[in-house]
PDB file of C-alpha atoms and ligand atoms in Angstrom:
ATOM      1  CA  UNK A 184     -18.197  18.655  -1.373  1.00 92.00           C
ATOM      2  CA  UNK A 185     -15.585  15.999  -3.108  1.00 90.00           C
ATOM      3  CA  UNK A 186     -11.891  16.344  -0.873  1.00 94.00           C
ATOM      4  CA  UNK A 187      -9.264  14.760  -1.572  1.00 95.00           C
ATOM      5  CA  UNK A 188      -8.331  11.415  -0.539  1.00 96.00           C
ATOM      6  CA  UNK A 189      -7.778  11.316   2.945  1.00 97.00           C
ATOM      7  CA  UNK A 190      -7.022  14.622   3.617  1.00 96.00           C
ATOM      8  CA  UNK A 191     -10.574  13.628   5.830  1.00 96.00           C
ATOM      9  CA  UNK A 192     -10.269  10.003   5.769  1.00 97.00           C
ATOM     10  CA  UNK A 193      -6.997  10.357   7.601  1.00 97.00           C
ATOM     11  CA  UNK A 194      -8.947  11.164  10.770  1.00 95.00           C
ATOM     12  CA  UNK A 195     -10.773   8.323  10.914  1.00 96.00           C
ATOM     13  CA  UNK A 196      -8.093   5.863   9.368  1.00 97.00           C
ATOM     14  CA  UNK A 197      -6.847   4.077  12.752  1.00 95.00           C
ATOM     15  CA  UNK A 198     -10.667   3.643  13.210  1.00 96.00           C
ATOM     16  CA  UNK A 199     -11.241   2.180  10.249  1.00 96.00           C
ATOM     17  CA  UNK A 200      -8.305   0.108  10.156  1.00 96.00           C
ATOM     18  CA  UNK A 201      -8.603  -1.290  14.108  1.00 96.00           C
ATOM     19  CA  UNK A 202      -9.261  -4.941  12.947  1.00 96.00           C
ATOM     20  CA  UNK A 203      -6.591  -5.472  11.057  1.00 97.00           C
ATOM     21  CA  UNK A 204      -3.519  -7.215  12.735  1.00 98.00           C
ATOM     22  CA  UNK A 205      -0.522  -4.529  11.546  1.00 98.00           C
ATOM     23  CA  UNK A 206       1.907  -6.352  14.322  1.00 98.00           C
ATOM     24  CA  UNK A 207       1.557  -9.561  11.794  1.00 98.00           C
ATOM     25  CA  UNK A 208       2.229  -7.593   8.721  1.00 98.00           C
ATOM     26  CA  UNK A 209       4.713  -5.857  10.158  1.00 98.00           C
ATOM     27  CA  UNK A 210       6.609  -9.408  10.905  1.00 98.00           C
ATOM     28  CA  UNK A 211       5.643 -10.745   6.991  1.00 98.00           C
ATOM     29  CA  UNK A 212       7.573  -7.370   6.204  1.00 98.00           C
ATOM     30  CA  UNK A 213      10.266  -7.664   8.045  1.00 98.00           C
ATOM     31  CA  UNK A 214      10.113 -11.462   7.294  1.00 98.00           C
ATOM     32  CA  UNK A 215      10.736 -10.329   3.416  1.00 98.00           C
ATOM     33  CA  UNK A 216      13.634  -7.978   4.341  1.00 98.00           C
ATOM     34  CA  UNK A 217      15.352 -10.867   5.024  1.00 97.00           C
ATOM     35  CA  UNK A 218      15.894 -12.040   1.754  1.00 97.00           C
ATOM     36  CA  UNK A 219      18.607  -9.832   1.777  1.00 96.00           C
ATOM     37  CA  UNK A 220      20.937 -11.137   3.328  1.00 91.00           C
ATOM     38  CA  UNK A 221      22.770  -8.156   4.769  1.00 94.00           C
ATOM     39  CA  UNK A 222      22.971  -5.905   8.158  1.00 92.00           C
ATOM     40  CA  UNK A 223      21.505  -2.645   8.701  1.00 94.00           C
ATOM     41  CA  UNK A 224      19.937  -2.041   5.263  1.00 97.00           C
ATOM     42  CA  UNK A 225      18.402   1.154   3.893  1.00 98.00           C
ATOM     43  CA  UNK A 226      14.373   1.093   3.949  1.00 98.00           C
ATOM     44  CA  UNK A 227      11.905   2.957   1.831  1.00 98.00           C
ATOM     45  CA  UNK A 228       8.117   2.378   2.789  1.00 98.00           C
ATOM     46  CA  UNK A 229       5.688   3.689  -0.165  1.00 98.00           C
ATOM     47  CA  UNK A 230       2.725   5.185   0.432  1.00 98.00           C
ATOM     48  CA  UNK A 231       3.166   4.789   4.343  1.00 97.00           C
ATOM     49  CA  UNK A 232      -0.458   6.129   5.389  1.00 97.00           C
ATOM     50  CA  UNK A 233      -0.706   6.852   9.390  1.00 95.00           C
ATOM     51  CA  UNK A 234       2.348   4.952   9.966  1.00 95.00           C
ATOM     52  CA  UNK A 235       0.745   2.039  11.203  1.00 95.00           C
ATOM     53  CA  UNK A 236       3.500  -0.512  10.157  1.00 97.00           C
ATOM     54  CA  UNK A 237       6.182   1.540  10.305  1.00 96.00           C
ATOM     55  CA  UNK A 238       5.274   1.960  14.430  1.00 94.00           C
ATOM     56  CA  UNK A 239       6.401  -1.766  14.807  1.00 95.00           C
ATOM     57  CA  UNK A 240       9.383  -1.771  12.224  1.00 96.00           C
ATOM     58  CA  UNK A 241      10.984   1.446  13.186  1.00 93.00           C
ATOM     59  CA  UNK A 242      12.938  -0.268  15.492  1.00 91.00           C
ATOM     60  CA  UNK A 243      14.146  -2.770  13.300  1.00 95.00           C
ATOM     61  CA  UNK A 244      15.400  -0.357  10.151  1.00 95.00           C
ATOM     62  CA  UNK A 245      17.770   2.492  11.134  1.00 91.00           C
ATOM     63  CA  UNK A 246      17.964   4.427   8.185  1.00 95.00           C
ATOM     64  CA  UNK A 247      13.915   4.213   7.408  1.00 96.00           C
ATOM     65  CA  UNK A 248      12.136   6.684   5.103  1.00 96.00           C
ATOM     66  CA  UNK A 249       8.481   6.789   4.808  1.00 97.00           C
ATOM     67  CA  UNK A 250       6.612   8.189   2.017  1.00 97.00           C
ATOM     68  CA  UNK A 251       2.849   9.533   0.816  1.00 98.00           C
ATOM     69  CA  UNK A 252       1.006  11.273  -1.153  1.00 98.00           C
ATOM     70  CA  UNK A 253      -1.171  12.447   1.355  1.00 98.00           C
ATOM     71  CA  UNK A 254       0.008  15.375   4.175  1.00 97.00           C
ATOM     72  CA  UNK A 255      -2.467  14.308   6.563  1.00 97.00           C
ATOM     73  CA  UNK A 256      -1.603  10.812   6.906  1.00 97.00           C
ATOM     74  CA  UNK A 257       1.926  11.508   7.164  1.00 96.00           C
ATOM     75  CA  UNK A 258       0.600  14.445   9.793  1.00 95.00           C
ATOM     76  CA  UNK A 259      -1.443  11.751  12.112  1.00 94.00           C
ATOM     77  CA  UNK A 260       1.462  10.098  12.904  1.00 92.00           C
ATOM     78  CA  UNK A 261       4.302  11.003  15.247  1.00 85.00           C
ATOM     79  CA  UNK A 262       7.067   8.244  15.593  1.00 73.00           C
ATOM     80  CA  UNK A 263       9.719  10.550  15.947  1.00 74.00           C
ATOM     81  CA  UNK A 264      10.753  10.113  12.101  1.00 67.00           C
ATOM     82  CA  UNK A 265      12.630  12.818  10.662  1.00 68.00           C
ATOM     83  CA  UNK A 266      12.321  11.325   7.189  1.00 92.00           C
ATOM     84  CA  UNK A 267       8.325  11.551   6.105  1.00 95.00           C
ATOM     85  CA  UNK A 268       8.047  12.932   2.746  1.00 96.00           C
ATOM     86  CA  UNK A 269       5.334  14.301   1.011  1.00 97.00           C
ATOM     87  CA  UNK A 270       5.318  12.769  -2.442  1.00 98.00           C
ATOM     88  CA  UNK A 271       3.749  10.344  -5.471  1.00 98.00           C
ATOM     89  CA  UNK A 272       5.089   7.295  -6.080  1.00 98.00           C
ATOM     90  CA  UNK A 273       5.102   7.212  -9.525  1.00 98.00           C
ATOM     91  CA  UNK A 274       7.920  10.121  -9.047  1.00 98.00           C
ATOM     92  CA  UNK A 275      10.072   9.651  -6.074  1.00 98.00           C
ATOM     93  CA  UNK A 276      12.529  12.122  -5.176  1.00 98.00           C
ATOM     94  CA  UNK A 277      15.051  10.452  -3.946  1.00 97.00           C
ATOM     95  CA  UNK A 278      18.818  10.140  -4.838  1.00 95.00           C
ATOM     96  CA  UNK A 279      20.033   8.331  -2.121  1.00 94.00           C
ATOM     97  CA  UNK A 280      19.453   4.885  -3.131  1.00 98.00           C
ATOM     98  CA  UNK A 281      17.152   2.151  -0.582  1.00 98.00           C
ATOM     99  CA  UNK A 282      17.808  -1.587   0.027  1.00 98.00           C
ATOM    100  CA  UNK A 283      14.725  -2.583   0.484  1.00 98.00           C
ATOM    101  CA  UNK A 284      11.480  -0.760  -0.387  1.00 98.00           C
ATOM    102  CA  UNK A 285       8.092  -2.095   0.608  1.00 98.00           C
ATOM    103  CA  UNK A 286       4.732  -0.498   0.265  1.00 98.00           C
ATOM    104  CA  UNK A 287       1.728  -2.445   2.193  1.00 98.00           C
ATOM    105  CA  UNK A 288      -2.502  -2.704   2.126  1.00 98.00           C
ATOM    106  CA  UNK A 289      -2.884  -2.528  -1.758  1.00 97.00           C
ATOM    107  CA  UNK A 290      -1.621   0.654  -1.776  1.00 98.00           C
ATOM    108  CA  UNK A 291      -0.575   0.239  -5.529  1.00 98.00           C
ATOM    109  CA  UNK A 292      -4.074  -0.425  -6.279  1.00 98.00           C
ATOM    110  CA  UNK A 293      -4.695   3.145  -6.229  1.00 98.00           C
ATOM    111  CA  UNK A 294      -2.901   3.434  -9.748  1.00 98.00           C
ATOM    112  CA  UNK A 295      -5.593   3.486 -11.589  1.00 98.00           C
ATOM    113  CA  UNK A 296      -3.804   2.646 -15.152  1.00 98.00           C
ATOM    114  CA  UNK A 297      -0.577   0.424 -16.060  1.00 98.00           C
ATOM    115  CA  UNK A 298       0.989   2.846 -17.613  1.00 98.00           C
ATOM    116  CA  UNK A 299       0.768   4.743 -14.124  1.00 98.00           C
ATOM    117  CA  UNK A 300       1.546   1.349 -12.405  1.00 98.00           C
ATOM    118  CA  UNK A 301       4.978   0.562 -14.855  1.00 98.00           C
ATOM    119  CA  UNK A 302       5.856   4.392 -13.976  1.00 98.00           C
ATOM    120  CA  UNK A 303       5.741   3.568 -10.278  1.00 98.00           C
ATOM    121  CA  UNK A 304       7.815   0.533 -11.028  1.00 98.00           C
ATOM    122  CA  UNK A 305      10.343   2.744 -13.043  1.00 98.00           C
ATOM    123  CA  UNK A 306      10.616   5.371 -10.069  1.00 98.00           C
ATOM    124  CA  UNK A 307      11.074   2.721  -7.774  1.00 98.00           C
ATOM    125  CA  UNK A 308      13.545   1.056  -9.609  1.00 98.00           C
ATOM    126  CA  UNK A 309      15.706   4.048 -10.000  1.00 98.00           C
ATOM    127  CA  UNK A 310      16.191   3.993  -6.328  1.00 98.00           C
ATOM    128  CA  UNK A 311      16.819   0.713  -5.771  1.00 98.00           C
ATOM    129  CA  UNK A 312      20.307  -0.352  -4.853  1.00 98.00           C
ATOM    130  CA  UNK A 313      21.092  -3.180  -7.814  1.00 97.00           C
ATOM    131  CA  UNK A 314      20.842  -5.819  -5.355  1.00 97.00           C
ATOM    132  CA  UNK A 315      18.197  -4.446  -3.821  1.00 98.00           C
ATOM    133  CA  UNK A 316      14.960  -5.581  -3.383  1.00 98.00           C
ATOM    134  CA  UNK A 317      11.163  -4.139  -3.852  1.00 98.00           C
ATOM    135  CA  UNK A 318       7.882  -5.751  -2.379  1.00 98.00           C
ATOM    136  CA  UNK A 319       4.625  -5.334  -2.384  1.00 98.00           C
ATOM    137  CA  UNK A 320       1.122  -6.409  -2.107  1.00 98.00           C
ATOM    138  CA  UNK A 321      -1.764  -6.144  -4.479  1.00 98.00           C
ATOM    139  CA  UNK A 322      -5.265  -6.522  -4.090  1.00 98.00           C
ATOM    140  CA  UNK A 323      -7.018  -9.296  -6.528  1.00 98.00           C
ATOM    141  CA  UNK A 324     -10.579  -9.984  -7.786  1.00 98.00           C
ATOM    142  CA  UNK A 325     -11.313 -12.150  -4.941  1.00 97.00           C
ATOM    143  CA  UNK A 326     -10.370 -10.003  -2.628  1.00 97.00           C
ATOM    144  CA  UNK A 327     -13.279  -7.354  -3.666  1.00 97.00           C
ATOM    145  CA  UNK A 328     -15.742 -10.207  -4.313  1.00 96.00           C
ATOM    146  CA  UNK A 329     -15.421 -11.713  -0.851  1.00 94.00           C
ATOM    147  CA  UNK A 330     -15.189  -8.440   0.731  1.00 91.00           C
ATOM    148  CA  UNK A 331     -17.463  -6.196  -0.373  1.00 92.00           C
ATOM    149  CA  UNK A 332     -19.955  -6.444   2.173  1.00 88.00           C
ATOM    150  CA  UNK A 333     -17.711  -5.584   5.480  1.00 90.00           C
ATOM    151  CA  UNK A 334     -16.757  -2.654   3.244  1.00 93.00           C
ATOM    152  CA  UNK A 335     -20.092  -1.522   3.338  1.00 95.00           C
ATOM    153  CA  UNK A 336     -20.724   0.473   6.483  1.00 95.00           C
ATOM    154  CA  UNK A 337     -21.392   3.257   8.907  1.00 96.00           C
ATOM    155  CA  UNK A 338     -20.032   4.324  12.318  1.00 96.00           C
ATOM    156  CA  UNK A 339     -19.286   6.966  14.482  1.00 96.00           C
ATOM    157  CA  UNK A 340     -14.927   7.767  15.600  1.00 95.00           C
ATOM    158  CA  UNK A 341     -14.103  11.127  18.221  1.00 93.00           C
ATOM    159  CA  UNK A 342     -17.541  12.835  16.957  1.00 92.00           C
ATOM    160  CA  UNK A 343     -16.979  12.666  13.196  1.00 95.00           C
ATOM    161  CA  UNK A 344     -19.627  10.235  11.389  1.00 96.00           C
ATOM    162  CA  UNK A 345     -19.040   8.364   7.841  1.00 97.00           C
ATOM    163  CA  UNK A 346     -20.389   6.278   5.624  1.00 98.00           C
ATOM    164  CA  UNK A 347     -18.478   3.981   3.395  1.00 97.00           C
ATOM    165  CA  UNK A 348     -20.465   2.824   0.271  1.00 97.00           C
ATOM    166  CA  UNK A 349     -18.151   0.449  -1.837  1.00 97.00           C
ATOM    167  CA  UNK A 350     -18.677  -0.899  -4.973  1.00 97.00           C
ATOM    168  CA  UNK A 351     -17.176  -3.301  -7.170  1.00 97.00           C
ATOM    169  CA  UNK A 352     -17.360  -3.300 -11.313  1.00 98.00           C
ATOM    170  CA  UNK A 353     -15.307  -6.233 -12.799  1.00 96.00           C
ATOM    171  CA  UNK A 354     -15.649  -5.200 -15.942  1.00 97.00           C
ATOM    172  CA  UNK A 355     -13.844  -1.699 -15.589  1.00 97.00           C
ATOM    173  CA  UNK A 356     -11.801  -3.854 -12.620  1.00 97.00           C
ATOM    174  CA  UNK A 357     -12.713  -0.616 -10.483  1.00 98.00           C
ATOM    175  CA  UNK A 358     -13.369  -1.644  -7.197  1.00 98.00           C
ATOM    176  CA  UNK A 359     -14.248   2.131  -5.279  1.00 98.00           C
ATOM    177  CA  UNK A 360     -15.074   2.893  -1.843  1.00 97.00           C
ATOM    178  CA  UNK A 361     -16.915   6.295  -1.352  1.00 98.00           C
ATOM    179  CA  UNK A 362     -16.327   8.037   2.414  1.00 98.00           C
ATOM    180  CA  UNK A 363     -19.056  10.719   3.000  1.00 98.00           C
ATOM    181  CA  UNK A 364     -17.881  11.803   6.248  1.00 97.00           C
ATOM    182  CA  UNK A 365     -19.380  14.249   8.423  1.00 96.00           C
ATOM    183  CA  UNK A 366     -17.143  16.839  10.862  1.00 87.00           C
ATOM    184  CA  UNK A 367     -17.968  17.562  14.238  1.00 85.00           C
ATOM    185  CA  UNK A 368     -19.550  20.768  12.951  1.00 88.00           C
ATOM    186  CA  UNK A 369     -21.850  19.037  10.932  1.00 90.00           C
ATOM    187  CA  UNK A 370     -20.137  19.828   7.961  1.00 91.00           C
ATOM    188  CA  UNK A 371     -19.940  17.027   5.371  1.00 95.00           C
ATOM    189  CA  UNK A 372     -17.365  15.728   2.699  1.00 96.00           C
ATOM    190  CA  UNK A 373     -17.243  13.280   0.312  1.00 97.00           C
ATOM    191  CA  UNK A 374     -14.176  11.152  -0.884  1.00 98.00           C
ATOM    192  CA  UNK A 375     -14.411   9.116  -3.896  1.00 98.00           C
ATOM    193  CA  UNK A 376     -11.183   6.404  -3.617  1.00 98.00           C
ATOM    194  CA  UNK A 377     -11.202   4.318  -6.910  1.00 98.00           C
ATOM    195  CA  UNK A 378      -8.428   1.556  -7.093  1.00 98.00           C
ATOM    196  CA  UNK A 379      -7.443  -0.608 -10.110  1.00 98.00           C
ATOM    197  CA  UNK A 380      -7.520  -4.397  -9.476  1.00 98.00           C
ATOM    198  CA  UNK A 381      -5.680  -5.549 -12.502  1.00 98.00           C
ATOM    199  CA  UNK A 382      -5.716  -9.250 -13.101  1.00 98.00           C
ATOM    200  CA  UNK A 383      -2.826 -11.550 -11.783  1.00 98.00           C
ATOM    201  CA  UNK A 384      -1.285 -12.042 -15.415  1.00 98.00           C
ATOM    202  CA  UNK A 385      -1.611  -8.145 -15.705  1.00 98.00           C
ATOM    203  CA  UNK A 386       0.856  -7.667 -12.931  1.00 98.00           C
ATOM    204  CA  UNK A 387       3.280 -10.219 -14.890  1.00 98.00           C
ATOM    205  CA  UNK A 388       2.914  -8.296 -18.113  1.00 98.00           C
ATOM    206  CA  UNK A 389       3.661  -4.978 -16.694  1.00 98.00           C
ATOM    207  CA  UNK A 390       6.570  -5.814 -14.471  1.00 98.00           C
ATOM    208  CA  UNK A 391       8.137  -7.585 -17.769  1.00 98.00           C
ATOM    209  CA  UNK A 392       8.076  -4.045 -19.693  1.00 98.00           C
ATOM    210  CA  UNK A 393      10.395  -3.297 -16.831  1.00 98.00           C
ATOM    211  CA  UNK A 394      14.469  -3.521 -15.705  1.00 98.00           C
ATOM    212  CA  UNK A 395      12.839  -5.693 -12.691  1.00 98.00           C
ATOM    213  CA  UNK A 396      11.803  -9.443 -12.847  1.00 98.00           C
ATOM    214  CA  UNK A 397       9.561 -11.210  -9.941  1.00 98.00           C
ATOM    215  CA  UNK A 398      11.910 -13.350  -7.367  1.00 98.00           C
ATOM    216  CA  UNK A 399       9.087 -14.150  -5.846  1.00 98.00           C
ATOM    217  CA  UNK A 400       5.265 -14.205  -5.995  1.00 98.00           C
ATOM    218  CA  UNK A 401       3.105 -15.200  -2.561  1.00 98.00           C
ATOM    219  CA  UNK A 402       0.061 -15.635  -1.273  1.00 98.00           C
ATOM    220  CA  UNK A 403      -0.040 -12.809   1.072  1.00 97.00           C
ATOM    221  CA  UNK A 404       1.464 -13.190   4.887  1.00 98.00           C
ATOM    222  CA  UNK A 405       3.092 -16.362   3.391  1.00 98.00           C
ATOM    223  CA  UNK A 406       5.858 -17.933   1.408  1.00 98.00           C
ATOM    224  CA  UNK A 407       3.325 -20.134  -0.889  1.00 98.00           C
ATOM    225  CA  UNK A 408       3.326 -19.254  -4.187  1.00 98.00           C
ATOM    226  CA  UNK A 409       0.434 -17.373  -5.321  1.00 98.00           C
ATOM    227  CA  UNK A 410      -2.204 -17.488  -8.100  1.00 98.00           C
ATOM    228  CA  UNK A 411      -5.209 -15.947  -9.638  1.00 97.00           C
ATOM    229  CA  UNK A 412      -7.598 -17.394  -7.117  1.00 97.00           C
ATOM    230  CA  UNK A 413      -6.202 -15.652  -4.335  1.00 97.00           C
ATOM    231  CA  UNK A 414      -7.325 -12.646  -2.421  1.00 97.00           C
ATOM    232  CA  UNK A 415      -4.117 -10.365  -2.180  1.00 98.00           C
ATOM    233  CA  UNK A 416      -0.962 -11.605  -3.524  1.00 98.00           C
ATOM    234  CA  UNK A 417       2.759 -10.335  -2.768  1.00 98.00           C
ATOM    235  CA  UNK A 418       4.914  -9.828  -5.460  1.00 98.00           C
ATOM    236  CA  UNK A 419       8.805  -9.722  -4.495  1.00 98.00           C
ATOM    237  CA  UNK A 420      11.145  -7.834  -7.169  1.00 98.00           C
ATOM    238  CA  UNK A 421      14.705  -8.077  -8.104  1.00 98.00           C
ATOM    239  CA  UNK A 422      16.336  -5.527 -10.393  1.00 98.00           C
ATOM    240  CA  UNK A 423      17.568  -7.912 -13.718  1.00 97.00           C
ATOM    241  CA  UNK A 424      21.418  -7.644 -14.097  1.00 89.00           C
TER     242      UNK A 424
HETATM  243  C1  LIG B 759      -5.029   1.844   1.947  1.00 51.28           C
HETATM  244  S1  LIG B 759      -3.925   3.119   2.429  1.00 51.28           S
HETATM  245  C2  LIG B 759      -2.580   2.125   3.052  1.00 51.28           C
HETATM  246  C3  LIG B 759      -1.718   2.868   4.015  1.00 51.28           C
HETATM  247  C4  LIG B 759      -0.658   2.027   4.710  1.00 51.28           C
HETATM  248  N1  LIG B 759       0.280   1.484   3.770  1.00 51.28           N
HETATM  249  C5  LIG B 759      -1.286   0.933   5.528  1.00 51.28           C
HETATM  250  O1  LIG B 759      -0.865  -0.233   5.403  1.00 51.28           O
HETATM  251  O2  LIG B 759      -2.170   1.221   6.349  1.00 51.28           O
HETATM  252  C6  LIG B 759      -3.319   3.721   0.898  1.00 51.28           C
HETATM  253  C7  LIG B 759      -2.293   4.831   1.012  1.00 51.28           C
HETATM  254  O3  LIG B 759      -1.738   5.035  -0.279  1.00 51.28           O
HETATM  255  C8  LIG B 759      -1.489   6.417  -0.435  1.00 51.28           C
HETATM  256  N2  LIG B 759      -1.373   6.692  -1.872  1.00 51.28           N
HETATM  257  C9  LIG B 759      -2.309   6.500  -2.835  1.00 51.28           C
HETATM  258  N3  LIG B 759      -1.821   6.844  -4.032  1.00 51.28           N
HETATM  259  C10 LIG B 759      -0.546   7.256  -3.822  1.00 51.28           C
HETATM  260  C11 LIG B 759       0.481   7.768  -4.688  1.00 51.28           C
HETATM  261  N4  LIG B 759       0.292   7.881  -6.013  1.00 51.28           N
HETATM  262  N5  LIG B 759       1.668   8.121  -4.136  1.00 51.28           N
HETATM  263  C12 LIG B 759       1.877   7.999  -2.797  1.00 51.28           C
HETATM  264  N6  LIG B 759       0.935   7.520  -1.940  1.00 51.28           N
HETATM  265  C13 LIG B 759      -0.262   7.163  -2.443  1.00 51.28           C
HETATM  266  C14 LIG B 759      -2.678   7.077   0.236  1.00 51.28           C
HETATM  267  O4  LIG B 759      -2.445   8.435   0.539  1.00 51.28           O
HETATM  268  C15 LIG B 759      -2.850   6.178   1.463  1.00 51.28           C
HETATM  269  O5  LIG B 759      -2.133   6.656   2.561  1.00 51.28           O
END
């Protein structure tokens, strides 16, 4: 049976995810907040997952609101946060506006066409404070090329088995991982996660169509400038005046 995305993957996220250092992205992040150069600013994470950043940065932001699409991600996680919302970025609720709003793990990958991707930048944007800024990372060619084979995979997490089969097509620039994942009662699901990986000049295009111009452009966990040739690149976002 096809689910939706991670309403099943959620349980075995952390699992998943245990190899990756989230204490290090969580300082890049913070690292980036920075740039503003002012005290106790207003934080919006996109498309927070289980929370895994946000564990190390909640701390650091006091007025911190997480966000996702999916309800069990945002219900894996405790943190004592009283401001998880349940909702697409490419239509944020919000009225208050943030200082900072970050999103991490090519999450905007998952929009699957720019005209998706420029909506997400136009939600963001109206909840951006004008001096605001908005980062975030995106997953590039290289990145599924080089990949592809850890992403390939089975295992075993708390009595639930999966089975990731991921594929790349750089043609359609659809890199998708499949999860068939099957519950302790031997039930099984399938979710099909398909994210875009639009080229580097693609992101330049689309954020041009937009009130927001790049400040900044990185190779990921770093403050070098980025290109086409690298795996995941940060883009950092100022609203034009
Ligand atoms: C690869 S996970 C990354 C989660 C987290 N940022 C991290 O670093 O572990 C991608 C996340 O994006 C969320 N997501 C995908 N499309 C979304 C959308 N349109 N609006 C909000 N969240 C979305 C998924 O639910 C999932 O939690």
């Amino acid at each position: 049976m096809l689910v939706k995305n991670y309403s099943n993957v959620a349980r075995i996220y952390s699992h998943l995810m245990r190899s990756i250092d989230y204490k290090m992205w969580a300082t890049y992040i913070l690292k980036l907040s920075r740039i503003i150069k002012k005290k106790n600013i207003s934080v919006l994470e996109l498309a927070c997952g289980s929370g895994e950043v946000a564990g190390y940065l909640r701390k650091k932001f006091i007025d911190y609101t997480l966000c996702d699409l999916s309800l069990q991600m945002l219900l894996s996680f405790d943190h004592q946060f009283a401001n998880k919302i349940n909702c697409d970025i490419t239509a944020l609720p919000f009225k208050q506006k943030f200082d900072f709003v970050f999103s991490t793990f090519d999450s905007v990958n998952y929009l699957l066409t720019k005209a998706a991707f420029i909506k997400m930048l136009n939600s963001v944007e109206s909840c951006l404070e004008q001096n605001g800024i908005f980062t975030f990372d995106v997953s590039l060619v290289e990145n599924s090329l080089r990949n592809l084979k850890h992403l390939n995979r089975k295992g075993e997490f708390r009595g639930i088995k999966y089975q990731q089969i991921s594929s790349f097509n750089r043609v359609k620039q659809i890199h998708q991982n499949k999860f068939v994942i099957t519950c302790e009662d031997g039930s099984a699901v399938t979710e099909n996660h398909r994210q875009r990986v639009f080229s580097f000049e693609d992101y330049f295009d689309m954020i041009s169509k937009t009130k927001f111009y790049v400040y900044g452009c990185y190779e990921a966990f770093s403050f070098s400038n980025a290109s086409p040739k690298c795996e995941r690149a940060q883009f950092v976002l100022k609203k034009r005046n």
